[in-house]
Short mmCIF file of C-alpha atoms and ligand atoms in Angstrom, two decimals:
data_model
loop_
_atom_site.label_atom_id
_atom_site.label_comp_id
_atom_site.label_asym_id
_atom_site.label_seq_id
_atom_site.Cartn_x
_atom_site.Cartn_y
_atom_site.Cartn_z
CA UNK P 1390 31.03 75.76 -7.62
CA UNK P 1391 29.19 75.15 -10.72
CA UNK P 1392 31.94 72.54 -11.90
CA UNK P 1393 31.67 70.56 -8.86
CA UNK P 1394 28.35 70.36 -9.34
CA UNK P 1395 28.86 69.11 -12.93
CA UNK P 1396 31.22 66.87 -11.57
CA UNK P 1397 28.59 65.24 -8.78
CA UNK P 1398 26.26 64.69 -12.12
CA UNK P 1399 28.92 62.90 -13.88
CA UNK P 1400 30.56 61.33 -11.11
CA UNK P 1401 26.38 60.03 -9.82
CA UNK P 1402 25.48 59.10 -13.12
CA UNK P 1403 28.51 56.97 -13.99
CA UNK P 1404 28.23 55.26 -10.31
CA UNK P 1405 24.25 54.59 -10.88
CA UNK P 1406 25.02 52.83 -14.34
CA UNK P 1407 27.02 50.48 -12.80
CA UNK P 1408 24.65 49.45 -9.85
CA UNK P 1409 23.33 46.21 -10.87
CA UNK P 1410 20.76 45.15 -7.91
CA UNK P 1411 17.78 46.68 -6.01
CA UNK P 1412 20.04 47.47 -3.05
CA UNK P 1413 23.15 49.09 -4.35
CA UNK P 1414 20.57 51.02 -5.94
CA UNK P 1415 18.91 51.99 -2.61
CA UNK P 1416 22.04 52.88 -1.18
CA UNK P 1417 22.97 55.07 -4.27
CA UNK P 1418 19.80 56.59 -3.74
CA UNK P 1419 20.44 57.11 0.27
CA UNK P 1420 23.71 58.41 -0.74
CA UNK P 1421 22.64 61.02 -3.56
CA UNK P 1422 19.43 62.31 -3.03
CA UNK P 1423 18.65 60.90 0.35
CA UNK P 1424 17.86 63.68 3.15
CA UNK P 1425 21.61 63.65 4.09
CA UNK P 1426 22.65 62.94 0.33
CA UNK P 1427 25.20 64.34 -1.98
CA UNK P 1428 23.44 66.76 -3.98
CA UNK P 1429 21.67 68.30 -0.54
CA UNK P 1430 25.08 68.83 0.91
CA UNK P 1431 25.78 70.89 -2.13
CA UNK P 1432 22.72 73.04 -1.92
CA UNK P 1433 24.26 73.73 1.42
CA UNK P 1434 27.32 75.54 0.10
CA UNK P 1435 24.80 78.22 -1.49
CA UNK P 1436 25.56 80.68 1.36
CA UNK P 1437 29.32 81.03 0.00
CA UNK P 1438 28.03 82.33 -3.17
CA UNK P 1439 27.44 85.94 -4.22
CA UNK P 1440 23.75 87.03 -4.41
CA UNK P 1441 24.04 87.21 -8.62
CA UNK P 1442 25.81 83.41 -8.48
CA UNK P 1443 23.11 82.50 -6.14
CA UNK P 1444 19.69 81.89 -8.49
CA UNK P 1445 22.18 80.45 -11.41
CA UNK P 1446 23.58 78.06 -8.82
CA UNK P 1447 20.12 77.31 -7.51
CA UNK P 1448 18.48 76.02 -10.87
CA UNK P 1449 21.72 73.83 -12.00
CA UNK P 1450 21.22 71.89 -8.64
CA UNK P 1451 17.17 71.53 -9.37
CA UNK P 1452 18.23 70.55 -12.94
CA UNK P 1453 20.29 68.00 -12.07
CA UNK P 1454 18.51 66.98 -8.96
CA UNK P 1455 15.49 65.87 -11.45
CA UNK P 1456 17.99 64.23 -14.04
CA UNK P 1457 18.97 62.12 -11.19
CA UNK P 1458 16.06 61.52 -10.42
CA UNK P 1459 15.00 60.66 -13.39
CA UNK P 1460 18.12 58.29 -14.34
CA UNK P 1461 17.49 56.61 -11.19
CA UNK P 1462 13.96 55.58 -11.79
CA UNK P 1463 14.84 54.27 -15.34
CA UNK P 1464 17.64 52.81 -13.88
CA UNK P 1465 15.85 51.06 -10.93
CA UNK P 1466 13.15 49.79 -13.71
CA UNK P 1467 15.51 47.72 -15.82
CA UNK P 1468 17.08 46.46 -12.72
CA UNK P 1469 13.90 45.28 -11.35
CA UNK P 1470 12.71 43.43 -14.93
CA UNK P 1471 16.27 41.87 -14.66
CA UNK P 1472 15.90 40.54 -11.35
CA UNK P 1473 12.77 39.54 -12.08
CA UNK P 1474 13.80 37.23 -15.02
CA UNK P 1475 16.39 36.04 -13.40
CA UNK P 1476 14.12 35.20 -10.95
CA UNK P 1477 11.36 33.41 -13.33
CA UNK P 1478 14.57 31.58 -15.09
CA UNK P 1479 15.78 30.50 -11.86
CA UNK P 1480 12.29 28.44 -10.94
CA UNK P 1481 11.29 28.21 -14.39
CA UNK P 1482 9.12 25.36 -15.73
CA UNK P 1483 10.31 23.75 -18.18
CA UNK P 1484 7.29 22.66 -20.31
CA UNK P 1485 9.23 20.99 -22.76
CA UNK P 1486 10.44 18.07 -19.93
CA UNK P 1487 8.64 14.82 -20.13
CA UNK P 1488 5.97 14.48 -17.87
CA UNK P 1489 6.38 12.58 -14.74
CA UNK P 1490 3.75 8.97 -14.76
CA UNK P 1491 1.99 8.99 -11.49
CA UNK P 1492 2.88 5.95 -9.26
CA UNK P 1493 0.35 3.38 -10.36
CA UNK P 1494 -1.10 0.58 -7.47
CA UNK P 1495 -1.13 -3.23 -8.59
CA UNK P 1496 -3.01 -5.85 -6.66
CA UNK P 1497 -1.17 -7.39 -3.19
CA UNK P 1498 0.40 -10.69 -4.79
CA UNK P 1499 -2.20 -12.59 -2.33
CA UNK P 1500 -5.16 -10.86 -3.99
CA UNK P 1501 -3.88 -12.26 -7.29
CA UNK P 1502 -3.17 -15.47 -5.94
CA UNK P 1503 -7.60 -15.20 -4.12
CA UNK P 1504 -8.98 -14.33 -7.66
CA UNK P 1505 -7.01 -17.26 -9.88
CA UNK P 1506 -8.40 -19.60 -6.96
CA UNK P 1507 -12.33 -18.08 -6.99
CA UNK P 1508 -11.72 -18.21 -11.33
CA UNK P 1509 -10.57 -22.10 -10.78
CA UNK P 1510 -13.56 -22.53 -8.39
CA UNK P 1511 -15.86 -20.26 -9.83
CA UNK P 1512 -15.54 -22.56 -13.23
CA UNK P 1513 -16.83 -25.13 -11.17
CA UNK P 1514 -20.00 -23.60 -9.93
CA UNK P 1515 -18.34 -22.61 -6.41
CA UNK P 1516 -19.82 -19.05 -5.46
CA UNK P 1517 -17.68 -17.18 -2.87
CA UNK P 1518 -18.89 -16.40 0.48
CA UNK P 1519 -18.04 -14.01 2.88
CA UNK P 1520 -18.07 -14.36 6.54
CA UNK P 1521 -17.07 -12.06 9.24
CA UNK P 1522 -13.56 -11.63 10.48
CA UNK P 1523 -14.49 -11.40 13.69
CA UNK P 1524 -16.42 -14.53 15.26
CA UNK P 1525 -18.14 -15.81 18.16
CA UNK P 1526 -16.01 -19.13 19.87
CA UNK P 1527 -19.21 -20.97 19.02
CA UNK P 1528 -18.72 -20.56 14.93
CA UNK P 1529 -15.08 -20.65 15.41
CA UNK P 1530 -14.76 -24.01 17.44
CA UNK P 1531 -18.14 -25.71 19.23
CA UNK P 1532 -20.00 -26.01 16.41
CA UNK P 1533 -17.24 -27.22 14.27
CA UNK P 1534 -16.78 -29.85 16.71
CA UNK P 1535 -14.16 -28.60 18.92
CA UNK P 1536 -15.56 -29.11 22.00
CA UNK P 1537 -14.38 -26.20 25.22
CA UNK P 1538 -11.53 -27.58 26.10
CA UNK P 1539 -10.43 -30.30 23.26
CA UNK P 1540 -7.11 -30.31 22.51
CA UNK P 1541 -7.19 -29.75 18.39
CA UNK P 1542 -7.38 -26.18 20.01
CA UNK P 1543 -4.21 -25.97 20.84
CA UNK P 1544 -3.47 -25.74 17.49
CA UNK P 1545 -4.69 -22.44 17.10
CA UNK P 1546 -3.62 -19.99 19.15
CA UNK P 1547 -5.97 -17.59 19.37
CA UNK P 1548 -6.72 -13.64 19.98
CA UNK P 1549 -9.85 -13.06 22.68
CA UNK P 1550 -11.35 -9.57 22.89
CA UNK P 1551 -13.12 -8.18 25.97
CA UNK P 1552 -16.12 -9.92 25.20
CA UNK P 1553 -15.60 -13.67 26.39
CA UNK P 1554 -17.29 -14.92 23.50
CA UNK P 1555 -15.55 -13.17 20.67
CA UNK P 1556 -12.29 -13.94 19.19
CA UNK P 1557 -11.07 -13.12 15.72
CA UNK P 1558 -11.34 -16.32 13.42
CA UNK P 1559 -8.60 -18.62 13.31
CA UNK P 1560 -9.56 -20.13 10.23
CA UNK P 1561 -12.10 -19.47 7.52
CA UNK P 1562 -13.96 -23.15 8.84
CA UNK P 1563 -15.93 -20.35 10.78
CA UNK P 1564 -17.94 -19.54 7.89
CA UNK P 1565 -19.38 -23.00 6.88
CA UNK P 1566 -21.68 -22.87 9.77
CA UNK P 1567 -22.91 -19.50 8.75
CA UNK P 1568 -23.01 -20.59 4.80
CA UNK P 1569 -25.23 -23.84 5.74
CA UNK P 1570 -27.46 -21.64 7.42
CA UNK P 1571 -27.81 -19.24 4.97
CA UNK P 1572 -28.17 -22.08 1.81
CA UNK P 1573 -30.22 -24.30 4.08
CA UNK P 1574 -31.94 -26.31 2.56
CA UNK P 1575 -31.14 -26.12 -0.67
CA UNK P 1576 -26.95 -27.65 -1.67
CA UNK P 1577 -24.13 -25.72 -0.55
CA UNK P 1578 -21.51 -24.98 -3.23
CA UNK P 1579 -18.88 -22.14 -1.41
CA UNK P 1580 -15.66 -21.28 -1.20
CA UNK P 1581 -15.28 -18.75 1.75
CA UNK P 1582 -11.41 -16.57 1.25
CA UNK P 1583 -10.37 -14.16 3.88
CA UNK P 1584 -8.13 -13.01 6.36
CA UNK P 1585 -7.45 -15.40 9.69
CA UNK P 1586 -5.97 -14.80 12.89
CA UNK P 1587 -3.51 -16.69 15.12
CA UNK P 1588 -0.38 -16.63 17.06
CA UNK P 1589 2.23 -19.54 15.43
CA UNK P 1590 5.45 -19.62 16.79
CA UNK P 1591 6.05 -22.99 15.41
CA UNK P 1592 5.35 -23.38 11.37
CA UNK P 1593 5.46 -19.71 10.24
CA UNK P 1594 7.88 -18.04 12.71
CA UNK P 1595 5.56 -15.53 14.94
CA UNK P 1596 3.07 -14.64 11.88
CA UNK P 1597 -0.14 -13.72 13.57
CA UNK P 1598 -2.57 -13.60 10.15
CA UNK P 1599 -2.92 -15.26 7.19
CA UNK P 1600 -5.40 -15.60 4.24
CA UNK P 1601 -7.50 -19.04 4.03
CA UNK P 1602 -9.58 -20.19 1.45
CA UNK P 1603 -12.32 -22.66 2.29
CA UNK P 1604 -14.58 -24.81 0.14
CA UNK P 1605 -17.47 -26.59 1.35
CA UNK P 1606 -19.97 -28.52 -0.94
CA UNK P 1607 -23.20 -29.66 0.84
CA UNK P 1608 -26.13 -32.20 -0.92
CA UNK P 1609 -27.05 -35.17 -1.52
CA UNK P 1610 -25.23 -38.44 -3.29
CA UNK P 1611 -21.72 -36.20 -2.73
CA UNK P 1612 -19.09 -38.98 -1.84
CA UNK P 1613 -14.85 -38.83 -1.24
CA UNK P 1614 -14.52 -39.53 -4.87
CA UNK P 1615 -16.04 -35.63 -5.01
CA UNK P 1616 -13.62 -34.30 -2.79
CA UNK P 1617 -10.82 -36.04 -4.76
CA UNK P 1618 -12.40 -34.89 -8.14
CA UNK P 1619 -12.53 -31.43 -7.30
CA UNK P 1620 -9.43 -30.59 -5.74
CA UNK P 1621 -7.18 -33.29 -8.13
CA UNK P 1622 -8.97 -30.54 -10.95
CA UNK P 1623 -8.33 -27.68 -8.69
CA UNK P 1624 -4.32 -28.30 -8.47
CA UNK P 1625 -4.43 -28.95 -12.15
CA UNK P 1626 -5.89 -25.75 -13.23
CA UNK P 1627 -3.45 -23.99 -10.76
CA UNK P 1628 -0.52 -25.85 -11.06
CA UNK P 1629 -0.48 -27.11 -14.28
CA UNK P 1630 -2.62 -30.30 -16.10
CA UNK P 1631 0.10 -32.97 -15.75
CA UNK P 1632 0.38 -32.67 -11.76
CA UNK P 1633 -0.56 -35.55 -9.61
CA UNK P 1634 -2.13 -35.38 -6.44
CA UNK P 1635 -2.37 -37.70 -3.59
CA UNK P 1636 -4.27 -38.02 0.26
CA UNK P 1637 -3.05 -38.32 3.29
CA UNK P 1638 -5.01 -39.47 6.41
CA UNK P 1639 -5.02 -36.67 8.42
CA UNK P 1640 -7.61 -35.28 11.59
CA UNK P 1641 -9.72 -32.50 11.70
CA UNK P 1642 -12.76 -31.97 14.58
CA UNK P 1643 -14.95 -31.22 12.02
CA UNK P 1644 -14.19 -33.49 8.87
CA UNK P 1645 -14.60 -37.60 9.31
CA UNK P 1646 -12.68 -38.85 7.39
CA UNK P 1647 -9.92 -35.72 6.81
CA UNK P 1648 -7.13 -35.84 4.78
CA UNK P 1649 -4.45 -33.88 3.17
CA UNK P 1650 -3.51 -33.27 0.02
CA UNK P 1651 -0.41 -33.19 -1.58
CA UNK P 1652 0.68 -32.57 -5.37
CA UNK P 1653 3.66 -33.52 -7.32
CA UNK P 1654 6.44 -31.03 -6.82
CA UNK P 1655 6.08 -28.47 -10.09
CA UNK P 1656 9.68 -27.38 -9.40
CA UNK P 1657 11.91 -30.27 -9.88
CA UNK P 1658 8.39 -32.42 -11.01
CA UNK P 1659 8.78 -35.20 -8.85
CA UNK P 1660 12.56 -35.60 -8.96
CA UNK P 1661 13.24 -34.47 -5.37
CA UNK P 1662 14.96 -30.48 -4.45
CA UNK P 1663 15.08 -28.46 -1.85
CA UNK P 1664 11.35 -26.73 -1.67
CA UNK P 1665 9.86 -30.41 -1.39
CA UNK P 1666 12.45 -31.25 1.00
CA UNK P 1667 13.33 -34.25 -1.29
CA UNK P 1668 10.19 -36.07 -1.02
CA UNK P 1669 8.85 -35.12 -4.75
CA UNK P 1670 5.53 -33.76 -2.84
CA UNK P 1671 3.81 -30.05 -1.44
CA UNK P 1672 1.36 -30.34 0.75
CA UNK P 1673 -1.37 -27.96 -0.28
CA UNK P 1674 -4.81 -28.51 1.62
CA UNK P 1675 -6.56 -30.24 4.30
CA UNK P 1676 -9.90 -31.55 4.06
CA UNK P 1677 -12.45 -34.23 4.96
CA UNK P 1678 -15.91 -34.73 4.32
CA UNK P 1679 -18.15 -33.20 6.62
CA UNK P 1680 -18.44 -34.46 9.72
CA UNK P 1681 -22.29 -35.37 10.41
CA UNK P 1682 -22.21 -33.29 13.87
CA UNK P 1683 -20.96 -30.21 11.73
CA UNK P 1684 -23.80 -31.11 9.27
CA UNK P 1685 -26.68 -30.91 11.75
CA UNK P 1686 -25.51 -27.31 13.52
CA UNK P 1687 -25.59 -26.25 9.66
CA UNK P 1688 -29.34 -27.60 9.73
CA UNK P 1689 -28.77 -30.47 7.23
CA UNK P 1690 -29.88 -34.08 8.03
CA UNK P 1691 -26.93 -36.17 7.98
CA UNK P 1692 -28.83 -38.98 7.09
CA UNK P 1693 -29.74 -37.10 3.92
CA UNK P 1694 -27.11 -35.04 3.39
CA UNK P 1695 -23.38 -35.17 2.78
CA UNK P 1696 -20.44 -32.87 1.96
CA UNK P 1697 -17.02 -32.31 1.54
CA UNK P 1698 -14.93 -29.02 3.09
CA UNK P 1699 -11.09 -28.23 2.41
CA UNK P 1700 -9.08 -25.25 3.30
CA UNK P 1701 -5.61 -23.78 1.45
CA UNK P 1702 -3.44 -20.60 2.46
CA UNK P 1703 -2.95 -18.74 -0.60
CA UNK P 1704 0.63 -17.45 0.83
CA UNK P 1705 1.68 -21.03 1.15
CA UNK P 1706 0.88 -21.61 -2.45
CA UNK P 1707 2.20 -18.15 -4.04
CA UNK P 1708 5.13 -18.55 -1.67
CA UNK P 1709 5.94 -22.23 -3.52
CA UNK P 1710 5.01 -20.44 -6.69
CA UNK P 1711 7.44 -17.66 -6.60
CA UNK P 1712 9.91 -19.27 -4.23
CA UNK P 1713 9.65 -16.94 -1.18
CA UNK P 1714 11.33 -17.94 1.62
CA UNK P 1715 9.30 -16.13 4.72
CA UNK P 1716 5.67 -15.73 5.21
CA UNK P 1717 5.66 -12.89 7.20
CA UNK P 1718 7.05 -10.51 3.64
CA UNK P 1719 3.49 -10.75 2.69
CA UNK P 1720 1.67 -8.51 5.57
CA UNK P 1721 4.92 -6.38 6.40
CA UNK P 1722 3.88 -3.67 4.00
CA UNK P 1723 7.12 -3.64 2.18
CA UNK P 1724 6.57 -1.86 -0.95
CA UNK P 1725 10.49 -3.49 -1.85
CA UNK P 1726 8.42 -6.93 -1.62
CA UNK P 1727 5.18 -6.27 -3.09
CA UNK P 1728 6.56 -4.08 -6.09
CA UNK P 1729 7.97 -7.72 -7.46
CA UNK P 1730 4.18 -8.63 -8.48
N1 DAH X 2635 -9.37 -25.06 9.20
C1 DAH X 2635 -8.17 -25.82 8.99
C2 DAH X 2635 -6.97 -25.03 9.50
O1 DAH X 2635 -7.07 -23.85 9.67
C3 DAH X 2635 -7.98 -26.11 7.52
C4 DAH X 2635 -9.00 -27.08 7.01
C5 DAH X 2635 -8.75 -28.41 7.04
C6 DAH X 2635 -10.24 -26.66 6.54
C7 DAH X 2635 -9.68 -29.35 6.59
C8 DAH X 2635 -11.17 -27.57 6.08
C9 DAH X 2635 -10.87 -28.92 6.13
O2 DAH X 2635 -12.37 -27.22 5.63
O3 DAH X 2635 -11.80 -29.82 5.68
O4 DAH X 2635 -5.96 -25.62 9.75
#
């Protein structure tokens, strides 16, 4: 009896060195000295023995029961610190990696397009203005000239809100109504940038908002030869000091006369290629000098007072700068697209 005993030690022991995880270990536990275990079967057998075998038999079992006990807890300590680093290795950080750069933000290629045309601008004592994005049809079109139901409207598709009276600009024009008032009566030199609104199916292919930037000088003794000054100086700065420019009669409601201005292609300079359609000329900017009813809803005397506006889309010009092919890239969001700048 005592040999099988000895035997259960050896045979437990050896069986508990080799159990390598938190559960085998349980169940070697369970199985051993669990309620229903190994070593309490034994103490069952104590009835076979004779009353002298009996107390001998009874502290070998005790003895053993505690070495096991014993073992096991040592045993189940190491296991655990193994796990454990295995565990720590497993999601370890690695502190010698290099460090990961957080994702840094750049300007929207239109933005850096805005602030070389306020520099250019600024240079020439042009302060920008803001105006609001949202407008009132009488800033937007009557007092620019476009009378209810004139047909230069149609031209600009525009977005109503619930109010009859408001509609999101359709060009920056809006502003030089609400610049005049605001400079009145002392000269106007502005340029007004911003976001405008409208629905064109035709030119851009269903864009619904662009960015404008308008100028508008206001004071006295200003003449076309101003206009042509400042913008000629304008496309030189931006486009580079040997470009030519030239004007095109054109009509606005709120410019008399209006023209447009073109400059010498700066991708094939002058020769004739595909982005100038073969003409050797881009067509930048309208503008005009103010017309006197525009004047007078501003507050200035026409008879005192002249001025000169124009208006340029900044996409139109960074999409002939970089050779971009769609307008509507700019405002899809497209980080693909805007990482390129
Ligand atoms: N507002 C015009 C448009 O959206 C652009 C423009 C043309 C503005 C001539 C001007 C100007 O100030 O003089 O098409």
């Amino acid at each position: 009896m005592l040999a099988q005993l000895d035997e259960l030690y050896a045979e437990s022991l050896e069986k508990l060195k080799t159990a390598a995880s938190t559960a085998t270990l349980e169940t070697w536990y369970k199985e051993t000295l669990g309620r229903k275990g190994a070593v309490y079967l034994m103490t069952r057998q104590v009835g076979q023995l004779t009353p002298t075998e009996r107390p001998i038999f009874g502290q070998q079992i005790n003895k053993i029961k505690d070495e096991l006990e014993t073992a096991y807890q040592a045993r189940l300590t190491a296991v655990k610190t193994t796990e454990l680093d295995a565990q720590i290795a497993a999601s370890a950080v690695d502190v010698t990696l290099p460090g990961r750069r957080p994702v840094r933000g750049g300007l929207h290629v239109i933005t850096q397009t805005m602030r070389e045309i306020y520099r250019i601008f600024g240079d020439m004592g042009f302060q920008v203005y803001r105006s609001p994005d949202v407008e009132t049809d009488a800033y937007n079109f009557e007092m620019l000239n476009f009378p209810p139901h004139h047909p230069a409207r149609d031209m600009q598709d525009s977005f109503y809100t619930t109010h009859p009276d408001v509609i999101l600009r359709t060009h920056t024009s809006a502003g030089q109504i609400r610049a005049m008032r605001a400079y009145h009566p002392e000269p106007v030199r502005v340029i007004l940038p911003g976001m405008c609104y409208r629905n064109e199916q035709i030119t851009t292919r269903s864009s619904i908002q662009f960015t404008q930037v308008e100028g508008l000088a206001v004071g006295t003794n200003i003449t076309f030869a101003d206009l042509k000054g400042t913008l000629t100086e304008f496309a030189r700065r931006l486009f580079g000091a040997n470009r030519e420019t030239r004007f095109r009669a054109s009509y606005f409601p709120f410019t008399e006369p209006s023209a447009e201005m073109d400059v010498t292609c700066f991708l094939c300079e002058g020769e004739g290629c595909q982005v100038c359609k073969y003409t050797g000329w881009l067509e930048i900017l309208g503008s005009g000098m103010v017309h006197p009813v525009v004047l007078r809803n501003g507050g200035y005397d026409p008879e005192q007072y002249t001025g000169f506006a124009f208006g340029l889309g900044p996409e139109r010009i960074t999409m002939l700068k970089y050779g971009i092919n769609d307008i509507r890239l700019f405002w899809d969001n497209d980080l693909r697209f805007l990482q390129q700048f």
